[in-house]
Coordinates of C-alpha atoms and ligand atoms in Angstrom, one line a residue:
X18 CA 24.4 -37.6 32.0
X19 CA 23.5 -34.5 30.5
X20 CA 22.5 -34.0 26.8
X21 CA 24.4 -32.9 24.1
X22 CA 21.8 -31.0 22.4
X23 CA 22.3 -29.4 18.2
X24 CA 20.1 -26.6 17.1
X25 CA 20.2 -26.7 13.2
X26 CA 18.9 -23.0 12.2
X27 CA 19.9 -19.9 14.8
X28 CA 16.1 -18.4 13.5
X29 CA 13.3 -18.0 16.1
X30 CA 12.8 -21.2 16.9
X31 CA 16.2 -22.2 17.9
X32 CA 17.0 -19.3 19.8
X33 CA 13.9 -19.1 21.6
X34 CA 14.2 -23.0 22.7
X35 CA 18.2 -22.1 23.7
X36 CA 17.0 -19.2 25.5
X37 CA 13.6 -21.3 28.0
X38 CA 16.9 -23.9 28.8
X39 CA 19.8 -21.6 29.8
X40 CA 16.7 -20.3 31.7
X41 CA 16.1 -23.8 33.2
X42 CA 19.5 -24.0 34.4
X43 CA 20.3 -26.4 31.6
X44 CA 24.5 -26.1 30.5
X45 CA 24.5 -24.2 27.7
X46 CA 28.2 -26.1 27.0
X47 CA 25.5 -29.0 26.1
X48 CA 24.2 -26.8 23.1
X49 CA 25.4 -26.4 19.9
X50 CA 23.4 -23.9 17.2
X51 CA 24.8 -24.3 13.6
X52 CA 23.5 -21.8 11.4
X53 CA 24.6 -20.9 7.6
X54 CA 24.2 -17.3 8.6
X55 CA 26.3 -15.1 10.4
X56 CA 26.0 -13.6 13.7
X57 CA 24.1 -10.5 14.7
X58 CA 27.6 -8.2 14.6
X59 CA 28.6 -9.6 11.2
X60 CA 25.3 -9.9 9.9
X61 CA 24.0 -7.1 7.3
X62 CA 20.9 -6.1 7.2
X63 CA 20.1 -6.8 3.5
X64 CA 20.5 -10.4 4.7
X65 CA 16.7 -11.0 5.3
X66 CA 16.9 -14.7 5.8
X67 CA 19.9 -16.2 7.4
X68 CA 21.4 -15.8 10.8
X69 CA 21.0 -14.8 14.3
X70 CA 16.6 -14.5 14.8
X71 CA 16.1 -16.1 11.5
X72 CA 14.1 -14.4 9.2
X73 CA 11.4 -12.1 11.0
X74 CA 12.9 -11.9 14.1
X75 CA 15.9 -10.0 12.1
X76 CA 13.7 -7.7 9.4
X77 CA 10.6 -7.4 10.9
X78 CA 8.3 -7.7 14.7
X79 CA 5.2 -8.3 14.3
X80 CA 4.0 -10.6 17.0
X81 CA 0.5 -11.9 16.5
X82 CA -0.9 -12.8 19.4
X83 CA -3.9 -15.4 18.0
X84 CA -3.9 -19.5 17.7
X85 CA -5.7 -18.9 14.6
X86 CA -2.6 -17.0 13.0
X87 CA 0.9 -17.9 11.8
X88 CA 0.4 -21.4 11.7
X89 CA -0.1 -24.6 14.3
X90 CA 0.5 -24.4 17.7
X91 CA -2.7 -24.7 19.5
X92 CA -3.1 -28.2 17.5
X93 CA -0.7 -29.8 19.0
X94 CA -0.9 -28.5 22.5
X95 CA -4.5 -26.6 23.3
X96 CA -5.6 -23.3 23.1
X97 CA -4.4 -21.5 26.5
X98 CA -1.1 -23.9 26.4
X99 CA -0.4 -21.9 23.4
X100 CA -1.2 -18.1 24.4
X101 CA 1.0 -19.3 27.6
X102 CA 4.2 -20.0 24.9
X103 CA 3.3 -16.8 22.8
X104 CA 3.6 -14.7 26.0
X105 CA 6.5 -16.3 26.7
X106 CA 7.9 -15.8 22.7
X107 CA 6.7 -12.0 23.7
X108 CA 8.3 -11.3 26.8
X109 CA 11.7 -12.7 25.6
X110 CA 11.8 -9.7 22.3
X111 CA 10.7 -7.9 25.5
X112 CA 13.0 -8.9 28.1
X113 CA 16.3 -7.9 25.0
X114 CA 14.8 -5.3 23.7
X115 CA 16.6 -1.9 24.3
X116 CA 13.4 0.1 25.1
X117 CA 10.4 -2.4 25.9
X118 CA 8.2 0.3 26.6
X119 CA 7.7 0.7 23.1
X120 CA 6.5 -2.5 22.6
X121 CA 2.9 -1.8 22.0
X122 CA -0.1 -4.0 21.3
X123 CA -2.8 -3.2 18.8
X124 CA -6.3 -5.1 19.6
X125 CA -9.0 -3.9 17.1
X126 CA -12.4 -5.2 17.8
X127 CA -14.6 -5.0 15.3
X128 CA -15.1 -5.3 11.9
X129 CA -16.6 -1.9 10.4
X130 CA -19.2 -1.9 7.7
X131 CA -17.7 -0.3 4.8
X132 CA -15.8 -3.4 4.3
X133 CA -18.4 -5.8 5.0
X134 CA -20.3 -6.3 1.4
X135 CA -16.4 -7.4 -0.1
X136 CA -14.5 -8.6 2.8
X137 CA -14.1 -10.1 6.0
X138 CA -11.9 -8.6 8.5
X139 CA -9.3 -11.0 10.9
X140 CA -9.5 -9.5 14.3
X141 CA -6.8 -10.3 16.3
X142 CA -3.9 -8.6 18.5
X143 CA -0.6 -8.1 17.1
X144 CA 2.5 -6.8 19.3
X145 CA 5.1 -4.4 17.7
X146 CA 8.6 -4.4 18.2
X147 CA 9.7 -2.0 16.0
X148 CA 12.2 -3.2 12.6
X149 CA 14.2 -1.0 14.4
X150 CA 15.4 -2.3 17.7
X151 CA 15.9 -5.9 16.1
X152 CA 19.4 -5.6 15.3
X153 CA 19.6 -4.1 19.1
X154 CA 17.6 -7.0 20.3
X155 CA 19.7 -9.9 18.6
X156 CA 22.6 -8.4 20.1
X157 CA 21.8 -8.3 23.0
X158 CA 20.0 -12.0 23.2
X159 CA 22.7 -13.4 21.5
X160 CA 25.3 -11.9 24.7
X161 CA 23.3 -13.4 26.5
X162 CA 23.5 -16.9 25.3
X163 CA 27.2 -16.9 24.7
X164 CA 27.7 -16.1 27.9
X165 CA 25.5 -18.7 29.2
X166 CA 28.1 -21.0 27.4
X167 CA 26.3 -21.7 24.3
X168 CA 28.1 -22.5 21.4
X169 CA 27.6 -21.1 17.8
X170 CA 28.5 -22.5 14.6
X171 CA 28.1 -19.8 11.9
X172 CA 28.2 -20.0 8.1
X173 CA 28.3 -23.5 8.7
X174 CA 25.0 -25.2 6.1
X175 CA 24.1 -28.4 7.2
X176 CA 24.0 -30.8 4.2
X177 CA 22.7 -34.3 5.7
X178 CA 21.6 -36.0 8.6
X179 CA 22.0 -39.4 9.7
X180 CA 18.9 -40.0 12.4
X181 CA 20.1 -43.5 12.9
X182 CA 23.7 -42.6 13.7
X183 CA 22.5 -39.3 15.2
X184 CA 25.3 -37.1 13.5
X185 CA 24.7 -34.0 11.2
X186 CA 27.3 -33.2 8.2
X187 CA 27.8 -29.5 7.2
X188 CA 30.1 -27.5 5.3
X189 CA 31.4 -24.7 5.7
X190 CA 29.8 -21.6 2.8
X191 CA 33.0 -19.7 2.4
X192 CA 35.7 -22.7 2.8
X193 CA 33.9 -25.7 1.7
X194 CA 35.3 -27.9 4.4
X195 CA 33.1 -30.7 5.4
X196 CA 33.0 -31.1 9.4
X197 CA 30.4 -33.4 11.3
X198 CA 28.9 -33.6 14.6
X199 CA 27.5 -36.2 16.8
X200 CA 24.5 -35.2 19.1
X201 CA 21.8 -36.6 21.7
X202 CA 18.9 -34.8 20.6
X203 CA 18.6 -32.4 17.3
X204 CA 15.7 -29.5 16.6
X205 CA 15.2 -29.4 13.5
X206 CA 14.9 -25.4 12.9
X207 CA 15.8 -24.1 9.4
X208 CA 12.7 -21.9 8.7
X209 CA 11.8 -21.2 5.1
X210 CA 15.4 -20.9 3.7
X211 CA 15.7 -24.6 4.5
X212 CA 12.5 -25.9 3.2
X213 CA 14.0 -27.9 0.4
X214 CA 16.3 -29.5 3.2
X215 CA 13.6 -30.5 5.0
X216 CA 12.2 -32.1 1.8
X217 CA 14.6 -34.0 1.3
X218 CA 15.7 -35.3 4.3
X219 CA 11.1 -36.1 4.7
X220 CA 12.0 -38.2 1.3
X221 CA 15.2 -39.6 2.1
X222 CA 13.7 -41.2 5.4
X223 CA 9.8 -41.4 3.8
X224 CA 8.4 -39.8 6.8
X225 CA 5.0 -39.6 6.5
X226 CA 3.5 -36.3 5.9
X227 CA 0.1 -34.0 5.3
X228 CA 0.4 -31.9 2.1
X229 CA -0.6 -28.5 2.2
X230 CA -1.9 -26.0 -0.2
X231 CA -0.1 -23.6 -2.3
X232 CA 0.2 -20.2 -1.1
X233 CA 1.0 -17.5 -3.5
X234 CA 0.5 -13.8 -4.6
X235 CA 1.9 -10.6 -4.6
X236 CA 3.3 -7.7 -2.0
X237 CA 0.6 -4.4 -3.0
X238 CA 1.8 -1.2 -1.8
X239 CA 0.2 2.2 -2.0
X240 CA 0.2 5.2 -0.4
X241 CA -1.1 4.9 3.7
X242 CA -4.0 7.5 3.0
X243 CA -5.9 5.1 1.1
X244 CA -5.8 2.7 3.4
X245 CA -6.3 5.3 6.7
X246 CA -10.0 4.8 7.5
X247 CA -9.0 1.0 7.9
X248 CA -5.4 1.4 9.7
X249 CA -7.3 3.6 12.5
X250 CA -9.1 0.3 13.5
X251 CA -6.7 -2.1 12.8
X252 CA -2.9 -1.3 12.0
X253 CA -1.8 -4.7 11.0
X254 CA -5.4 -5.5 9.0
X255 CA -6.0 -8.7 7.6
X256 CA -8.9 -8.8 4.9
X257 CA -9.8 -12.2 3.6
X258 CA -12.7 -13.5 1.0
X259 CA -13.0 -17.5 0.4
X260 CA -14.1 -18.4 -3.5
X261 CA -16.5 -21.1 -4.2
X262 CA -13.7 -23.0 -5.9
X263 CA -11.9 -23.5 -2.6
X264 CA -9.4 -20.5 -3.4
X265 CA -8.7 -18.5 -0.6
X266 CA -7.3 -14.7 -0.1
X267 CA -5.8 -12.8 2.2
X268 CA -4.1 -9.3 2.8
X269 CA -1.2 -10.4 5.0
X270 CA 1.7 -8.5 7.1
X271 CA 0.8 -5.0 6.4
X272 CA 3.0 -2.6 6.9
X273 CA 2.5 1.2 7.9
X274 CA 3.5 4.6 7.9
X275 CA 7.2 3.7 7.6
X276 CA 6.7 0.6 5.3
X277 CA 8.8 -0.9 3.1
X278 CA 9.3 -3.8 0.4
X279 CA 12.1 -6.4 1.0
X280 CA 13.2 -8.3 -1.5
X281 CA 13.7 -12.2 -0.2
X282 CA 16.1 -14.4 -1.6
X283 CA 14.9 -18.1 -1.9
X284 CA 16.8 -21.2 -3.9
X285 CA 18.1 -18.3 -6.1
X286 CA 15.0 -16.1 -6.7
X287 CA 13.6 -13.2 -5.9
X288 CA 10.4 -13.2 -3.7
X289 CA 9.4 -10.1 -1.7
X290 CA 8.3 -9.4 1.8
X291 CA 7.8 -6.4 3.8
X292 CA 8.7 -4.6 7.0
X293 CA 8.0 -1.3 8.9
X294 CA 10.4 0.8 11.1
X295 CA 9.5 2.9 13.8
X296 CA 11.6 5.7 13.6
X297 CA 10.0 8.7 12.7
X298 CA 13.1 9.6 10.1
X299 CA 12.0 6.8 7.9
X300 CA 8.7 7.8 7.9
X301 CA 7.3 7.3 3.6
X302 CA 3.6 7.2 4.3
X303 CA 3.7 4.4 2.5
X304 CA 1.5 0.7 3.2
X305 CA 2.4 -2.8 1.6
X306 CA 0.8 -5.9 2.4
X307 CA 0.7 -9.8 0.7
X308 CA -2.3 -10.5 -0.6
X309 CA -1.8 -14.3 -0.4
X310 CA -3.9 -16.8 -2.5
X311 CA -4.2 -20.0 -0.5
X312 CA -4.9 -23.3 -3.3
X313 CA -5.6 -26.3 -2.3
X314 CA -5.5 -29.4 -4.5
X315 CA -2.4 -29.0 -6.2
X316 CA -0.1 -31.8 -6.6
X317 CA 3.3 -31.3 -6.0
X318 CA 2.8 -27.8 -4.3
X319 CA 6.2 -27.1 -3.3
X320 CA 7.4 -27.9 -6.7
X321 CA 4.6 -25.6 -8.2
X322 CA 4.9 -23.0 -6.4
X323 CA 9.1 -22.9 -7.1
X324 CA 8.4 -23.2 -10.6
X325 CA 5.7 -19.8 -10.5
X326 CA 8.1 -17.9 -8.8
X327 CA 11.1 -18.7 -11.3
X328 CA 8.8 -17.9 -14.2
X329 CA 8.3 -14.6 -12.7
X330 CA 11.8 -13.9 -12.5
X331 CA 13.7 -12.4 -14.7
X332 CA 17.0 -10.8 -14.8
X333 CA 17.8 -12.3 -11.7
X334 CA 15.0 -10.4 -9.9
X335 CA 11.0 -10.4 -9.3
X336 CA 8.9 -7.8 -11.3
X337 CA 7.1 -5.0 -10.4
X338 CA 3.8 -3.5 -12.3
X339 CA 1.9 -0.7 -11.7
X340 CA -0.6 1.9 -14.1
X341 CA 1.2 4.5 -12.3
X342 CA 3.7 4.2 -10.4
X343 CA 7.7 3.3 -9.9
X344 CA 9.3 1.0 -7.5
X345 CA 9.6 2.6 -4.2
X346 CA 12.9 2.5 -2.4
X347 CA 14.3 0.4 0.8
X348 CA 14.9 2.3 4.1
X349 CA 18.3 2.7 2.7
X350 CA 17.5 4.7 0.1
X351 CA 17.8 2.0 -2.7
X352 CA 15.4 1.2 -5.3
X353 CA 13.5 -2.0 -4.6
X354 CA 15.3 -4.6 -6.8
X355 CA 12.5 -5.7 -9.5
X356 CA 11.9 -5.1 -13.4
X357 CA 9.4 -3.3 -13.9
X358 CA 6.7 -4.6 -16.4
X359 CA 4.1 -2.4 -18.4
X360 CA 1.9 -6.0 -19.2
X361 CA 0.5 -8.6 -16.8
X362 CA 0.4 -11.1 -19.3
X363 CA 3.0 -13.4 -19.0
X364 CA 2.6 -13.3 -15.0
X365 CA -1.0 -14.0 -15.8
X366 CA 0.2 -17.0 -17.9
X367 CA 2.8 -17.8 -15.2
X368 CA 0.0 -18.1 -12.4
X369 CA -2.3 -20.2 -14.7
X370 CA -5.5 -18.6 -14.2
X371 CA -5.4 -18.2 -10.8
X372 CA -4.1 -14.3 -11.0
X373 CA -7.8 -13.7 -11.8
X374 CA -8.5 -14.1 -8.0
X375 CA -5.8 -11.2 -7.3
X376 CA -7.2 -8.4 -9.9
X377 CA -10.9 -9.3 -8.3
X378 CA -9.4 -8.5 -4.6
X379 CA -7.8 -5.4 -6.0
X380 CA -10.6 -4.3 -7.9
X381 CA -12.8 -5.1 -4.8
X382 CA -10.2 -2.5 -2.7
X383 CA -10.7 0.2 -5.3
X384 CA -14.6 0.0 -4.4
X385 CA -14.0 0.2 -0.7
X386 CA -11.2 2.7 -0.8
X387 CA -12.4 4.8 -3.1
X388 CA -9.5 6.9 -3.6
X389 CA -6.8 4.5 -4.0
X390 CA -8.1 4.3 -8.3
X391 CA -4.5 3.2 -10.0
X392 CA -2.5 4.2 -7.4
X393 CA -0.6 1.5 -6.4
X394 CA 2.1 -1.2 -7.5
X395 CA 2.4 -4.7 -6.7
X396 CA 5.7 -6.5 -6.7
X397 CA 5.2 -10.3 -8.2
X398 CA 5.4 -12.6 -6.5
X399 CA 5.2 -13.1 -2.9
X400 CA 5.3 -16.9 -1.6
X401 CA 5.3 -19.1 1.3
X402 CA 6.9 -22.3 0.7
X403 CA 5.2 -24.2 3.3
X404 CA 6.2 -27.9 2.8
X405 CA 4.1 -31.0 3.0
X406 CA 3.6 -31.3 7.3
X407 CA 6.2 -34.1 8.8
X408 CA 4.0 -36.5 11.2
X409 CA 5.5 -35.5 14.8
X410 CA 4.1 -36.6 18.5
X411 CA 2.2 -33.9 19.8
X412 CA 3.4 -33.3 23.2
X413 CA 7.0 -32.5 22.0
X414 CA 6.9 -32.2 18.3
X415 CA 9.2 -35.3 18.0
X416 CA 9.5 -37.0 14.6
X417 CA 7.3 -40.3 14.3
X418 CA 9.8 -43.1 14.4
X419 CA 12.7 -40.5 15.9
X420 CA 11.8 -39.4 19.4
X421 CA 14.8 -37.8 20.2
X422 CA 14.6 -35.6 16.5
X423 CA 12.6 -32.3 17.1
X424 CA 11.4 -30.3 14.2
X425 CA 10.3 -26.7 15.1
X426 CA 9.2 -23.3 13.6
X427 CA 8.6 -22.9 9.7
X428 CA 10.3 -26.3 8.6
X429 CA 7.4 -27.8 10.3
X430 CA 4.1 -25.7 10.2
X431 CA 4.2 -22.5 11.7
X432 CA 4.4 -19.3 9.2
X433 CA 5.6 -16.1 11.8
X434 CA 7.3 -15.4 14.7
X435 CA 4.8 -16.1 17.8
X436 CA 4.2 -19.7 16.8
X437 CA 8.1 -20.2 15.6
X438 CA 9.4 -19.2 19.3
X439 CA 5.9 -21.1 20.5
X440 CA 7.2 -24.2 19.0
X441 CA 10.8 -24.0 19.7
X442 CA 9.8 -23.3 24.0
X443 CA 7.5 -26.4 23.6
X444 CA 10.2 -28.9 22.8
X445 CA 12.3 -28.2 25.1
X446 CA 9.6 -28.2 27.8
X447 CA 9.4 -32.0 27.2
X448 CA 12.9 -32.2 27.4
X449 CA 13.2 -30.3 30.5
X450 CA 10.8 -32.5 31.6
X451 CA 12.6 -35.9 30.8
X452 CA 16.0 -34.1 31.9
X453 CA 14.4 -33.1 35.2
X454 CA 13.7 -36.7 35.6
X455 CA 16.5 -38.7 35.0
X456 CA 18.4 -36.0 37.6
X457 CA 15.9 -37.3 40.3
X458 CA 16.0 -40.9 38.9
X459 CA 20.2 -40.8 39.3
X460 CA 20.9 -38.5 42.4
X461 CA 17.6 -39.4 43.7
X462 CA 17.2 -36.0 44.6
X463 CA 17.2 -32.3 42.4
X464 CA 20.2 -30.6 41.8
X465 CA 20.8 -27.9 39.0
X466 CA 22.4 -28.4 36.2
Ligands
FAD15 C1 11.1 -10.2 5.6 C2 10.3 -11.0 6.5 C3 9.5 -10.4 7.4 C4 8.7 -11.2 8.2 N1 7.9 -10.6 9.1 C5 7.2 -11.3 10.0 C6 6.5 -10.6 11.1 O1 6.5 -9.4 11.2 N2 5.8 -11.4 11.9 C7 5.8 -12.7 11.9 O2 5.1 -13.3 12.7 N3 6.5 -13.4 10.9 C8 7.2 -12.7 10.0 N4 8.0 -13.4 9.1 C9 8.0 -14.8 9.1 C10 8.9 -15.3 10.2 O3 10.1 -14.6 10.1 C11 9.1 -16.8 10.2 O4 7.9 -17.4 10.4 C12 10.0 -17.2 11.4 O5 11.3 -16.5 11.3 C13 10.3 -18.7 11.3 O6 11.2 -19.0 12.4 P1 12.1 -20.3 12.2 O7 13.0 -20.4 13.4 O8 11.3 -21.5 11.8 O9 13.0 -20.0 10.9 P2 13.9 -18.7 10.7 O10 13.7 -17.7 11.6 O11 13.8 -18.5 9.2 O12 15.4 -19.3 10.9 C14 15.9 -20.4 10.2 C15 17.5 -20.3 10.3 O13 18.0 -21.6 9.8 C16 19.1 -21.3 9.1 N5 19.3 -22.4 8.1 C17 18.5 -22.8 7.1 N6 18.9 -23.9 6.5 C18 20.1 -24.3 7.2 C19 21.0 -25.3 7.0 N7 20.9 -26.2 6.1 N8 22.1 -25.3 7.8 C20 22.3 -24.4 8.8 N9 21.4 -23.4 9.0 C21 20.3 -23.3 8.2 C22 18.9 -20.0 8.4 O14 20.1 -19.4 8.1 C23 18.1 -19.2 9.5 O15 18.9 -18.4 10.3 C24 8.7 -12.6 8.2 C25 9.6 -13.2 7.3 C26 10.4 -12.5 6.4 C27 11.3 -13.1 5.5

């Protein structure tokens, strides 16, 4: 008998693992994604974090192509297991990608001196897909899986799940209707705009879990030509100190010569992001990047960190400061929603002493880019809610005590797109291999699906 397999969350994960089974020869009638987004025809752009490729894989491309980057993967399988899933994460955006010549590699290799006495420099490769050709791409991939027979549930939120009686509840966002389903196996998939699902469904059931630290900041953007010396070596640079306290920074997802802020929405606040397109036209030699502060030791961090970010919301938005500048606009031509503030005290109150860390790595970037002096914004605040780690099997990230429960891509710990798609291929690679299995076990010979 064949599986009846749900996918809660369309975002990289679940579309990645739908994508290494049609592959297989698995039914995609056996598949069912439920998503509270919309599809990649009805989806707008301005919706950064729900539907067809999730998150990143919608707003964004940047593939990083490291085990030490974008969160756990190599942990649970081994270090060349896991550059064999990224490739595989790489040549799918590849493989639906209108023009995958122009997906292009950067590789710097070594860190230059002038950053040396303030920072360190991650070196690792990062493939670019280009904001641009995602909306192509998700077309395209989802074709694809339609008409390999999978089936889509959209703006359909899944509200509970009963592991025991293996059937998920959701609700439709517009309607309200309440429908249920029954399934074999579930992956759990629903990326960072499902966090505080996954929290309470790890409480409901007391899974056992590792905490993990806070990770909070800001999105900095400044004109590219401050930042030029450093781009020429390495486009998607990662600078990082380490505090005796056990604090942490890092510059994270930077974003070049056609950059711009995006404004996430998250349990009803405003967070930002950023992205880059390639096109020439929407060239604003412009650069933003997170600069993240990792903090361990906080109790509660999930709950922390939601309460920072709502304290640095007002009027229904994030804030913006700068000693010179104004909020930029999106590629669309619209200004960046944020208030601007001309004080950092009450985000300086809001971060509890820990925003000292941010205006020592800023200060520290004047001194190596000269030039860059007051001109530059930041936009406050920048998270990632990265929930307390759910106890899974490694060789098929099932959960302890629920081997046919798979939880995948940001809801468990990954934090980008390479180690999302990484995840989601791995699980069903166990299942293929169990599938494969019980077809030899019953016909006592292979036959497809
Ligand atoms: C603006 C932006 C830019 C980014 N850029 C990059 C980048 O360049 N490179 C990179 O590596 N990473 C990037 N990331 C991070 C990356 O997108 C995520 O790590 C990745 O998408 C996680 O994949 P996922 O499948 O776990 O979740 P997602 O891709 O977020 O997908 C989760 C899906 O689950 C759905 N969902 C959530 N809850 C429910 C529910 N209860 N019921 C039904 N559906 C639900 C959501 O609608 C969503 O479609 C970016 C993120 C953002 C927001």
């Amino acid at each position: 008998m064949v599986e009846k397999l749900v996918i809660v969350g369309a975002g990289v994960a679940g579309v990645n693992a739908a994508t290494k089974l049609v592959d297989n020869g698995f039914p995609g009638k056996n598949i069912t994604i439920i998503d509270m987004g919309k599809d990649p025809y009805n989806r707008k752009y301005s919706e950064v974090m729900e539907g067809f490729l999730g998150a990143g894989g919608w707003s964004d491309g940047k593939l990083t192509y490291h085990t030490s980057i974008g969160g756990h993967m190599a942990k649970y399988c081994g270090e060349d297991k896991a550059m064999e899933l990224f490739d595989e994460v790489i040549n799918n955006f590849k493989r639906f990608h209108p023009k995958p010549e122009e997906v292009q590699c950067s590789d710097p290799q070594a860190e230059p001196d002038f950053i040396k006495p303030y920072f360190g420099l991650r070196l690792f490769p990062v493939w670019h897909v280009g904001t641009d050709y995602l909306h192509e791409i998700g077309k395209n991939w989802y074709d694809f899986l339609v008409n390999s027979g999978v089936k889509f549930k959209w703006q359909e939120k899944v509200t509970s799940i009963d592991f025991k009686k293996q059937w998920c509840r959701y609700k439709n966002v517009e309607d309200k209707f309440t429908r249920g389903i029954g399934y074999d196996r579930l992956m759990f998939a629903v990326g960072k705009s499902g966090i505080d699902f996954g929290k309470q469904l790890a409480d409901d059931y007391s899974f056992p879990t590792e905490p993990k630290p806070v990770q909070i900041g800001v999105r900095f953007e400044a004109p590219q030509k401050h930042f030029q010396k450093l781009i020429d070596i390495s486009y998607d640079f990662k600078l990082y100190r380490k505090f005796e306290e056990g604090v942490s920074l890092r510059s994270f997802c930077t974003n070049n010569n056609a950059a711009y802020v995006a404004v996430e929405e998250t349990y009803g606040n405003h967070s930002y992001n950023g992205h880059a397109k390639k096109d020439e036209a929407f060239r604003n030699n412009m650069t933003n990047f997170g600069i993240l502060m990792e903090i361990p030791g906080i109790e509660e961090p999930f709950a922390w960190s939601r309460e920072l970010v709502s304290k640095v919301n007002k009027e229904g938005t994030g804030l913006y400061y700068s000693p010179t500048r104004k909020p930029s606009t999106t590629s669309e031509g619209e200004t960046v929603s944020a208030v601007t503030i001309g004080e950092m005290d009450e985000v300086r109150e809001a971060f509890q002493g820990y925003y000292k860390y941010i205006d020592d790595f800023i200060d520290d970037m004047k001194k190596v880019f000269p030039t860059l002096g007051d001109d530059y914004g930041v936009y406050i605040p920048e998270v990632k809610y990265l929930n307390e780690e759910v106890k899974v099997n490694f060789n098929d990230l099932s959960l302890v005590g629920y081997p046919n429960v798979h939880f995948a891509g940001d809801s468990l710990s990954a934090r980008g797109i390479s180690v999302s798609g990484a995840q989601g291929i791995y699980v069903v690679e166990s299942m293929l291999e169990i599938f494969k299995e019980e077809k030899y076990s019953n016909h006592g010979d292979a036959i497809s699906w």
